[in-house]
Coordinates of C-alpha atoms in Angstrom, one line a residue:
M1 CA 183.0 -6.7 132.1
T2 CA 179.5 -5.1 131.4
S3 CA 179.7 -3.7 135.3
K4 CA 183.2 -2.3 134.9
V5 CA 182.0 -0.2 131.6
L6 CA 178.9 1.2 133.2
M7 CA 181.0 2.1 136.4
G8 CA 183.6 4.0 134.4
N9 CA 186.4 1.4 135.3
M10 CA 187.7 1.4 131.8
P11 CA 187.4 4.8 130.3
E12 CA 189.5 4.2 127.2
L13 CA 187.1 1.5 125.9
M14 CA 184.1 3.4 126.7
E15 CA 185.5 6.3 125.0
K16 CA 186.2 4.6 122.0
I17 CA 182.4 3.4 122.5
L18 CA 180.8 6.7 122.8
N19 CA 183.0 8.5 119.8
N20 CA 181.2 6.0 117.5
L21 CA 178.1 7.9 118.3
K22 CA 180.0 11.7 117.7
H23 CA 177.3 12.1 114.6
E24 CA 174.5 10.8 116.7
F25 CA 173.6 13.9 118.7
Y26 CA 170.6 12.5 120.8
S27 CA 171.8 9.1 121.3
L28 CA 175.1 10.8 122.8
Y29 CA 173.1 13.3 124.8
S30 CA 171.0 10.1 126.3
C31 CA 174.7 8.4 127.3
A32 CA 175.7 11.6 128.9
L33 CA 172.4 10.9 131.6
V34 CA 173.1 7.6 132.4
N35 CA 175.6 8.2 135.1
R36 CA 178.6 10.7 136.2
H37 CA 181.3 8.5 134.4
W38 CA 179.5 8.1 131.1
C39 CA 178.8 12.3 131.5
K40 CA 182.3 12.8 131.5
I41 CA 183.4 11.0 128.3
S42 CA 180.1 11.9 126.5
I43 CA 180.4 15.8 127.1
P44 CA 183.8 16.4 125.6
I45 CA 182.7 14.4 122.4
L46 CA 179.0 16.2 122.5
W47 CA 180.3 19.3 122.6
Q48 CA 183.2 18.8 119.4
D49 CA 181.1 20.0 116.6
L50 CA 177.8 21.7 117.9
F51 CA 177.9 24.4 115.2
S52 CA 177.2 21.9 112.3
L53 CA 173.7 22.6 111.1
S54 CA 172.5 19.1 110.6
V55 CA 173.5 18.4 114.5
N56 CA 171.5 20.9 116.2
P57 CA 167.9 22.2 115.1
K58 CA 167.6 24.2 118.2
P59 CA 171.1 25.8 119.3
L60 CA 170.5 26.2 122.9
F61 CA 173.7 25.8 123.7
I62 CA 174.4 29.4 123.0
P63 CA 174.4 31.0 126.2
I64 CA 176.4 28.5 127.7
Y65 CA 179.3 29.6 125.8
F66 CA 178.3 33.3 126.9
S67 CA 178.6 32.2 130.5
S68 CA 182.1 31.4 130.1
L69 CA 183.4 34.5 129.5
G70 CA 184.9 36.8 131.5
E71 CA 183.1 39.6 133.5
D72 CA 183.8 42.4 131.0
E73 CA 182.9 40.5 128.1
K74 CA 179.8 39.4 129.8
F75 CA 178.9 43.0 130.2
I76 CA 179.6 43.7 126.0
I77 CA 177.5 40.5 125.3
K78 CA 174.5 41.6 127.8
E79 CA 174.3 45.1 126.0
C80 CA 174.5 43.9 122.8
L81 CA 171.6 41.6 123.3
K82 CA 169.6 44.5 125.1
E83 CA 169.9 46.2 121.7
E84 CA 168.2 43.1 120.4
G85 CA 165.6 43.1 123.0
L86 CA 166.9 40.1 125.2
N87 CA 167.7 40.1 128.6
I88 CA 170.2 37.2 129.4
E89 CA 171.0 35.4 132.8
F90 CA 174.5 33.8 133.1
S91 CA 174.6 30.5 134.7
I92 CA 177.9 28.6 136.1
P93 CA 179.1 26.4 133.3
L94 CA 179.7 22.2 134.5
F95 CA 182.3 22.2 132.0
D96 CA 184.9 23.9 130.4
Y97 CA 182.4 23.7 127.0
A98 CA 185.0 25.7 124.8
R99 CA 187.9 23.8 125.4
F100 CA 186.2 20.6 123.7
L101 CA 185.3 22.1 120.3
K102 CA 186.9 20.5 117.3
V103 CA 185.2 21.5 114.3
L104 CA 184.7 25.3 113.4
Y105 CA 183.1 27.1 110.4
I106 CA 182.8 30.8 111.1
C107 CA 179.5 31.0 108.9
R108 CA 178.2 28.5 111.2
L109 CA 179.2 30.1 114.4
E110 CA 177.4 33.1 113.0
I111 CA 174.1 31.5 111.8
Q112 CA 173.6 29.3 114.9
I113 CA 173.9 32.7 117.2
K114 CA 171.2 34.2 114.9
K115 CA 169.2 31.3 115.3
W116 CA 169.2 31.4 119.1
I117 CA 168.5 35.0 119.0
N118 CA 165.3 34.3 116.7
L119 CA 164.2 31.6 118.9
K120 CA 164.6 33.8 122.0
L121 CA 162.3 36.6 120.4
G122 CA 160.1 34.0 118.9
Q123 CA 160.6 35.2 115.1
Q124 CA 160.9 33.2 111.9
K125 CA 162.6 35.8 110.1
P126 CA 166.4 36.0 110.3
V127 CA 168.4 38.5 112.3
Y128 CA 170.2 40.5 109.9
N129 CA 171.8 43.3 111.7
I130 CA 174.4 41.1 113.4
T131 CA 177.6 40.5 111.3
W132 CA 180.9 39.0 112.0
T133 CA 182.2 42.2 113.9
S134 CA 179.4 41.7 116.5
P135 CA 180.8 41.1 119.7
L136 CA 178.1 38.3 119.8
I137 CA 180.3 36.3 117.3
T138 CA 183.8 37.5 118.1
L139 CA 183.9 37.1 121.7
P140 CA 182.9 33.3 121.6
Y141 CA 185.6 32.7 118.8
K142 CA 188.0 34.5 120.9
L143 CA 187.1 32.3 123.9
F144 CA 187.6 29.1 121.7
I145 CA 191.2 30.3 120.9
E146 CA 192.1 31.4 124.7
S147 CA 190.2 28.2 126.4
G148 CA 192.7 25.8 125.2
A149 CA 190.8 24.0 122.6
T150 CA 192.6 22.4 119.6
L151 CA 190.6 22.5 116.4
H152 CA 190.7 19.6 113.7
E153 CA 188.7 21.5 111.2
F154 CA 188.4 25.2 110.2
G155 CA 186.6 27.2 107.8
L156 CA 186.9 30.9 107.1
S157 CA 185.5 33.2 104.4
Y158 CA 187.1 36.2 103.1
Y159 CA 184.5 38.5 104.5
E160 CA 184.7 36.9 107.9
S161 CA 188.4 38.4 108.3
L162 CA 187.2 41.9 107.1
K163 CA 187.6 43.0 111.3
F164 CA 190.6 40.5 112.3
Q165 CA 192.1 42.8 114.5
S166 CA 194.6 42.5 117.4
E167 CA 191.7 41.0 119.4
V168 CA 191.9 37.9 117.4
F169 CA 195.4 37.9 116.0
L170 CA 197.1 38.3 119.5
P171 CA 195.3 35.5 121.2
L172 CA 196.2 33.1 117.8
E173 CA 199.9 33.9 118.4
Q174 CA 199.6 33.3 122.2
N175 CA 197.8 30.2 121.8
V176 CA 199.4 27.9 119.1
Q177 CA 197.7 25.1 119.9
F178 CA 194.6 26.3 118.5
F179 CA 195.6 25.3 115.1
S180 CA 198.6 22.7 116.0
R181 CA 196.0 19.6 114.7
L182 CA 194.4 21.0 112.3
Q183 CA 193.4 18.5 109.6
N184 CA 191.0 19.8 107.4
L185 CA 191.4 23.4 106.5
T186 CA 188.7 25.3 104.2
L187 CA 189.3 29.0 102.9
Y188 CA 186.8 30.9 100.7
L189 CA 188.9 33.5 99.1
D190 CA 187.0 36.1 96.5
A191 CA 189.2 37.9 93.9
R192 CA 186.0 40.4 93.4
S193 CA 187.1 42.4 96.6
S194 CA 190.2 43.2 98.1
L195 CA 188.9 43.8 101.5
G196 CA 190.4 41.8 104.6
I197 CA 193.2 40.9 102.0
E198 CA 195.8 41.7 104.7
N199 CA 194.4 39.7 107.3
I200 CA 193.9 36.7 105.3
D201 CA 197.6 36.9 104.6
K202 CA 198.7 37.3 108.4
L203 CA 196.1 34.1 108.9
L204 CA 197.8 32.0 105.9
R205 CA 201.3 32.9 107.8
I206 CA 199.9 31.7 111.3
L207 CA 198.4 28.8 109.8
A208 CA 201.6 27.6 108.1
K209 CA 203.7 28.0 111.1
N210 CA 201.6 26.4 113.5
S211 CA 199.4 24.0 111.3
T212 CA 201.6 21.3 109.7
K213 CA 199.2 18.0 109.9
I214 CA 196.5 19.4 107.5
S215 CA 195.5 16.3 105.5
T216 CA 192.6 18.0 103.6
L217 CA 193.1 21.4 102.1
N218 CA 190.4 23.5 100.6
L219 CA 191.2 26.4 98.5
D220 CA 187.8 27.7 97.3
L221 CA 188.5 30.8 94.9
F222 CA 186.5 32.6 92.9
P223 CA 187.7 32.7 89.2
D224 CA 189.0 35.9 88.0
S225 CA 192.0 35.4 85.7
K226 CA 192.3 39.3 85.8
S227 CA 192.3 40.4 89.1
Q228 CA 195.7 41.4 90.8
I229 CA 194.4 41.2 94.1
F230 CA 195.5 37.7 95.2
N231 CA 199.1 38.6 94.3
T232 CA 199.8 39.3 98.0
L233 CA 198.1 36.0 99.1
F234 CA 200.3 33.8 96.5
P235 CA 203.4 33.5 98.5
A236 CA 201.6 32.7 102.1
I237 CA 199.2 30.1 100.1
K238 CA 202.3 28.3 98.8
L239 CA 204.1 28.6 102.5
L240 CA 200.9 27.2 103.8
I241 CA 201.1 24.2 101.0
K242 CA 205.2 23.4 101.4
S243 CA 204.6 23.7 105.5
Q244 CA 202.5 20.4 105.3
K245 CA 204.2 16.9 106.4
Q246 CA 201.5 15.2 104.9
L247 CA 198.8 16.8 102.4
R248 CA 196.4 14.1 101.1
K249 CA 193.7 15.6 99.4
F250 CA 193.7 18.7 97.9
L251 CA 191.1 20.9 96.3
L252 CA 191.1 23.8 94.4
G253 CA 188.2 25.9 92.5
A254 CA 185.5 28.0 93.1
E255 CA 181.9 27.5 94.8
E256 CA 179.5 26.0 92.5
D257 CA 177.1 28.9 93.0
Y258 CA 179.9 31.7 92.0
C259 CA 181.2 30.0 88.9
S260 CA 177.9 28.4 88.0
E261 CA 178.0 31.4 85.2
F262 CA 180.9 30.1 83.5
F263 CA 180.4 26.4 83.4
T264 CA 178.2 26.9 80.3
T265 CA 180.7 28.8 78.6
N266 CA 183.7 26.8 79.3
F267 CA 185.4 29.4 81.4
Y268 CA 189.0 28.0 82.7
T269 CA 191.4 29.7 85.1
T270 CA 194.6 28.9 84.1
Q271 CA 196.8 31.4 86.2
F272 CA 198.0 29.4 89.4
H273 CA 200.9 31.9 90.2
G274 CA 203.3 28.7 91.7
I275 CA 200.2 27.2 94.1
V276 CA 199.8 24.0 91.7
S277 CA 203.6 23.9 91.5
A278 CA 203.9 23.8 95.2
L279 CA 202.2 20.2 95.6
E280 CA 205.4 19.1 94.4
S281 CA 206.2 19.1 98.1
Q282 CA 203.7 16.7 98.7
K283 CA 204.4 14.6 96.0
N284 CA 204.9 11.2 98.5
S285 CA 201.6 11.9 100.4
L286 CA 199.1 13.4 97.7
Q287 CA 196.3 10.9 97.5
E288 CA 193.2 13.2 95.8
I289 CA 192.5 16.2 93.9
K290 CA 189.5 17.8 93.0
L291 CA 189.5 20.8 90.7
V292 CA 186.9 23.1 89.5
G293 CA 186.9 25.5 86.5
C294 CA 190.6 24.9 86.3
G295 CA 192.1 25.2 82.5
F296 CA 195.4 23.4 81.3
S297 CA 198.9 24.7 82.7
D298 CA 202.3 23.7 82.6
E299 CA 202.0 23.9 86.4
F300 CA 200.0 20.5 86.5
E301 CA 203.1 18.5 85.1
V302 CA 204.0 18.4 88.9
L303 CA 200.8 15.7 89.4
S304 CA 202.9 13.3 87.1
N305 CA 205.6 13.0 90.2
C306 CA 202.8 12.7 92.6
K307 CA 202.8 8.6 92.6
N308 CA 200.4 7.9 95.6
L309 CA 197.7 10.1 93.3
E310 CA 194.6 7.9 93.3
T311 CA 191.6 10.0 93.3
I312 CA 190.5 12.8 90.5
R313 CA 187.8 14.8 90.5
I314 CA 187.0 17.5 87.9
R315 CA 184.2 19.6 87.4
S316 CA 183.8 21.9 84.1
C317 CA 187.6 21.5 83.7
D318 CA 189.7 21.3 80.8
S319 CA 190.0 17.5 79.9
K320 CA 194.0 18.0 78.4
L321 CA 194.5 18.0 82.5
L322 CA 193.9 14.4 82.7
K323 CA 196.6 13.8 79.7
I324 CA 199.6 14.3 82.1
L325 CA 198.6 11.4 84.4
D326 CA 200.5 7.9 84.1
H327 CA 199.9 6.3 86.9
N328 CA 197.6 4.4 89.3
I329 CA 193.9 6.1 89.2
S330 CA 191.2 4.0 90.7
T331 CA 188.9 6.7 91.2
L332 CA 187.8 9.1 88.4
E333 CA 185.1 11.9 88.4
I334 CA 184.0 14.0 85.7
S335 CA 181.1 16.4 85.7
G336 CA 180.5 19.7 83.9
S337 CA 178.3 21.1 81.0
R338 CA 180.2 19.0 78.4
I339 CA 181.8 15.5 78.3
D340 CA 184.7 15.3 76.2
V341 CA 184.6 11.7 75.1
P342 CA 187.5 11.6 72.5
T343 CA 189.9 12.8 75.4
I344 CA 188.4 10.7 78.2
V345 CA 188.6 7.4 75.7
Q346 CA 192.6 8.2 75.8
I347 CA 192.5 8.3 79.3
L348 CA 190.6 4.9 80.0
E349 CA 192.9 3.0 77.6
K350 CA 195.7 4.6 79.5
F351 CA 194.6 3.4 82.9
G352 CA 191.2 2.1 82.5
I353 CA 192.4 -1.5 83.8
L354 CA 193.3 0.3 87.2
L355 CA 189.9 2.1 87.5
Q356 CA 187.2 1.0 90.4
R357 CA 185.0 4.0 90.7
L358 CA 184.1 6.0 87.9
T359 CA 181.6 8.8 87.8
F360 CA 180.3 11.0 84.6
V361 CA 177.9 13.9 85.2
S362 CA 176.8 15.9 82.5
N363 CA 174.3 19.0 82.2
A364 CA 173.5 18.0 78.6
V365 CA 172.8 14.4 76.9
I366 CA 176.6 13.0 76.1
R367 CA 177.6 12.8 72.5
N368 CA 179.4 10.2 71.1
E369 CA 178.2 7.9 74.0
S370 CA 178.5 4.8 71.9
L371 CA 182.3 5.5 71.7
L372 CA 182.5 6.2 75.3
I373 CA 180.6 3.0 76.2
E374 CA 182.6 1.0 74.2
A375 CA 185.9 2.5 76.0
L376 CA 184.5 1.4 79.1
K377 CA 183.7 -2.3 77.8
S378 CA 187.0 -2.6 76.2
F379 CA 189.4 -1.0 79.1
C380 CA 187.8 -0.9 82.7
P381 CA 186.4 -4.5 83.6
N382 CA 187.2 -4.0 87.2
I383 CA 184.7 -1.1 87.9
I384 CA 182.8 -1.7 91.3
Y385 CA 181.4 2.1 91.6
L386 CA 179.7 3.3 88.5
Y387 CA 177.8 6.7 88.4
I388 CA 176.8 8.1 84.9
T389 CA 173.8 10.6 83.7
D390 CA 172.6 11.9 80.3
I391 CA 173.0 8.8 78.4
G392 CA 169.7 7.0 78.1
L393 CA 169.7 3.2 78.4
P394 CA 171.0 1.6 74.7
T395 CA 171.6 -1.6 74.5
Q396 CA 175.3 -1.0 74.6
L397 CA 174.8 0.4 78.1
L398 CA 173.1 -2.8 78.7
E399 CA 175.9 -4.9 77.5
L400 CA 178.4 -3.0 79.3
I401 CA 176.6 -3.4 82.7
S402 CA 176.2 -7.1 82.3
N403 CA 179.9 -7.8 81.7
L404 CA 180.9 -5.5 85.0
Q405 CA 181.4 -8.8 87.1
K406 CA 182.8 -6.7 89.9
L407 CA 180.0 -3.8 90.0
Q408 CA 178.5 -3.5 93.5
F409 CA 177.1 0.3 93.0
L410 CA 175.2 1.5 90.1
S411 CA 173.4 5.0 89.6
L412 CA 171.8 6.2 86.4
G413 CA 169.8 9.5 85.8
F414 CA 168.2 12.1 83.8
A415 CA 168.4 10.9 79.9
S416 CA 165.0 9.6 78.5
N417 CA 165.9 8.8 75.0
V418 CA 164.9 5.8 74.7
P419 CA 161.8 5.7 72.4
V420 CA 158.4 5.7 74.3
E421 CA 157.0 2.0 72.8
D422 CA 160.6 0.4 73.6
R423 CA 160.7 1.0 77.1
N424 CA 159.1 -2.0 78.7
I425 CA 161.2 -4.1 76.9
R426 CA 164.4 -2.2 77.6
V427 CA 163.5 -2.3 81.3
M428 CA 163.1 -5.9 81.5
E429 CA 166.2 -6.2 79.6
F430 CA 167.7 -4.2 82.1
A431 CA 166.5 -6.1 84.9
K432 CA 167.7 -9.2 83.6
I433 CA 171.3 -8.1 82.9
L434 CA 172.1 -6.8 86.6
P435 CA 175.3 -8.6 87.8
S436 CA 174.9 -10.9 91.0
T437 CA 177.3 -8.8 92.4
L438 CA 175.0 -5.6 92.7
Q439 CA 174.0 -4.3 95.9
Y440 CA 172.9 -0.8 95.3
L441 CA 171.2 0.9 92.7
D442 CA 169.9 4.6 92.5
L443 CA 167.4 5.3 89.9
A444 CA 166.1 8.4 91.9
N445 CA 166.8 10.6 88.8
S446 CA 165.9 8.5 86.1
W447 CA 162.7 7.8 84.0
L448 CA 163.1 4.4 85.1
N449 CA 161.3 5.3 88.5
S450 CA 158.0 5.0 86.3
F451 CA 158.8 1.5 85.7
I452 CA 159.9 -0.1 89.1
D453 CA 157.3 -2.7 88.9
I454 CA 158.9 -4.4 85.5
L455 CA 162.3 -3.5 86.9
L456 CA 161.7 -5.4 90.3
N457 CA 159.5 -8.1 88.7
H458 CA 162.4 -9.5 86.7
C459 CA 165.6 -8.6 88.8
N460 CA 167.2 -11.4 90.3
A461 CA 170.2 -9.2 91.8
P462 CA 170.6 -9.3 95.4
L463 CA 169.8 -5.7 95.9
K464 CA 170.2 -4.5 99.6
K465 CA 169.9 -0.4 99.0
L466 CA 167.3 0.7 96.4
L467 CA 166.8 4.7 95.8
I468 CA 163.8 5.7 93.8
G469 CA 162.0 9.0 92.9
R470 CA 158.6 9.7 95.0
C471 CA 156.7 9.3 92.0
S472 CA 157.3 5.4 92.5
F473 CA 154.9 5.1 95.3
D474 CA 152.2 6.8 93.2
N475 CA 151.7 3.8 91.4
E476 CA 149.9 0.7 93.3
K477 CA 151.7 -1.7 91.0
N478 CA 155.0 -0.4 92.2
V479 CA 154.5 -0.6 95.8
K480 CA 153.4 -4.4 95.3
A481 CA 156.5 -4.9 93.2
L482 CA 158.8 -3.8 96.0
I483 CA 156.6 -5.6 98.9
N484 CA 157.1 -9.0 96.4
Y485 CA 160.9 -7.8 95.7
C486 CA 161.2 -8.0 99.5
I487 CA 159.6 -11.2 100.3
Q488 CA 160.9 -13.3 97.4
N489 CA 164.9 -12.1 97.4
G490 CA 165.4 -11.3 101.0
T491 CA 168.1 -9.1 100.5
L492 CA 166.6 -5.4 100.7
N493 CA 167.2 -3.4 103.7
Y494 CA 166.6 -0.2 102.9
I495 CA 164.9 2.1 100.2
G496 CA 165.9 5.6 99.7
V497 CA 163.2 8.1 99.0
S498 CA 164.0 11.7 97.2
K499 CA 162.3 14.7 96.8
S500 CA 161.6 15.0 100.8
R501 CA 158.5 13.1 100.5
S502 CA 156.7 12.6 103.6
L503 CA 157.7 8.9 104.5
N504 CA 154.5 8.4 106.5
S505 CA 152.4 9.3 103.5
I506 CA 153.3 6.1 101.9
G507 CA 151.6 3.8 104.1
N508 CA 152.9 1.2 106.4
E509 CA 152.4 -2.0 104.3
L510 CA 155.7 -1.4 102.7
E511 CA 157.5 -0.6 106.3
K512 CA 156.6 -4.2 107.4
Y513 CA 159.0 -5.4 104.7
V514 CA 161.9 -3.0 104.6
K515 CA 163.0 0.3 106.0
L516 CA 162.1 3.7 104.4
V517 CA 164.8 6.3 104.9
P518 CA 165.3 10.0 103.1
Y519 CA 167.6 9.6 100.0
G520 CA 170.5 11.5 101.6
H521 CA 170.8 9.2 104.3
I522 CA 172.1 6.2 102.0
V523 CA 173.2 7.8 98.6
V524 CA 176.8 6.9 98.2
N525 CA 179.1 9.2 96.4
C526 CA 182.2 7.5 95.2

């Protein structure tokens, strides 16, 4: 069996095995060097998503794409690079690499090409004079379209479409396979500018015609209720939604950076021009919806018809949106500047028995916290994931946690309104009531970091993952408590360390008992 795999006699099985490494760039690269058979299977997987910033710290693959261009296009690239002070020698590619591309965000393409130029020039500062209109960007994009690539994921900002002319639209219309298998689509549209609107409209109509298998649609709109700029786009957006066979996840709202100025003033967008109503066509498939900066509108009544909708995430939205729901919600995430507790209590009473994953993130201390906790105790016994911030550590919360006998994931953060003189006792009580089902505890953003020694010395929960802040390691008692917990319980596999602390600075003693990893590698979001 092993010899058959090594010799390439079972390519289907080998492809499944190597696909599990598609996010492990260096491991997959090593597999490509094993032999000719492994190379033929590994290379297409390796080149699916090379533009992701987390995958490639050094984009040395860029000239390989340039080498795949036609002779006339190579001449243009060479002239462009000369203007940047670079000479390039084109090689003969071993594979049709452009054909393997599956994930493309235009902004990442631009960033990686700039990074490659900086690398060749030996500069640390970014190159600013290369824009989306440059042939260094547009020619590779055209190459991907004409090579026969079939994208699974695509992202585009409004400013990146400003110069979409016939040299891009014509290949898109001729190579229908490029978007034919698209599953995830993200569009960043800005109502503050009318530039590129006609191009985006044309692209949306191409997508509506050629992409009918999108499962996740992210419409990132800058909230400007007074703008009339999007009027020409709304018909095309609705057409795109209605053309999908099984849309499962729909996200509507603005980038957090764009709309942060509105989060503190309860600014809500209430004009949706039929975009939300278009979800009626997806009532049998829609499973998750995320809304940012949205106020209540009659259009949202359509969600009550989506009987498979089970996940709702709202950020800085009108809580009244949730009142229209009357079916099986198992995951609920509410975040923003103000948590409307009375409204949420009504919602929990409605479908709390079905709730399994719950997130509350507030930018201020939650008011009426006792009312909220009491509602959770009364209506939500089946929670397995709880993430709540700015609620302190009142005795009511301890009672709630001890009653959640199915709880596996717990994250607490920020608020520290427990009197200083009571904190030691409160932490001790907290440790003792943690349920035996708990496997994951995230305290990285909590004042409890300073009391890790007390917590672990009284904790019997079989934790497998513990996430804490870097300050926890400044105290020798905390490090000793961590070691003792590992020895006595024998369940802890990972400690996630936040705030970019160098893991080497913690010392080797703790690593004899547990693996230390960056916080982001093991954090769990519902």
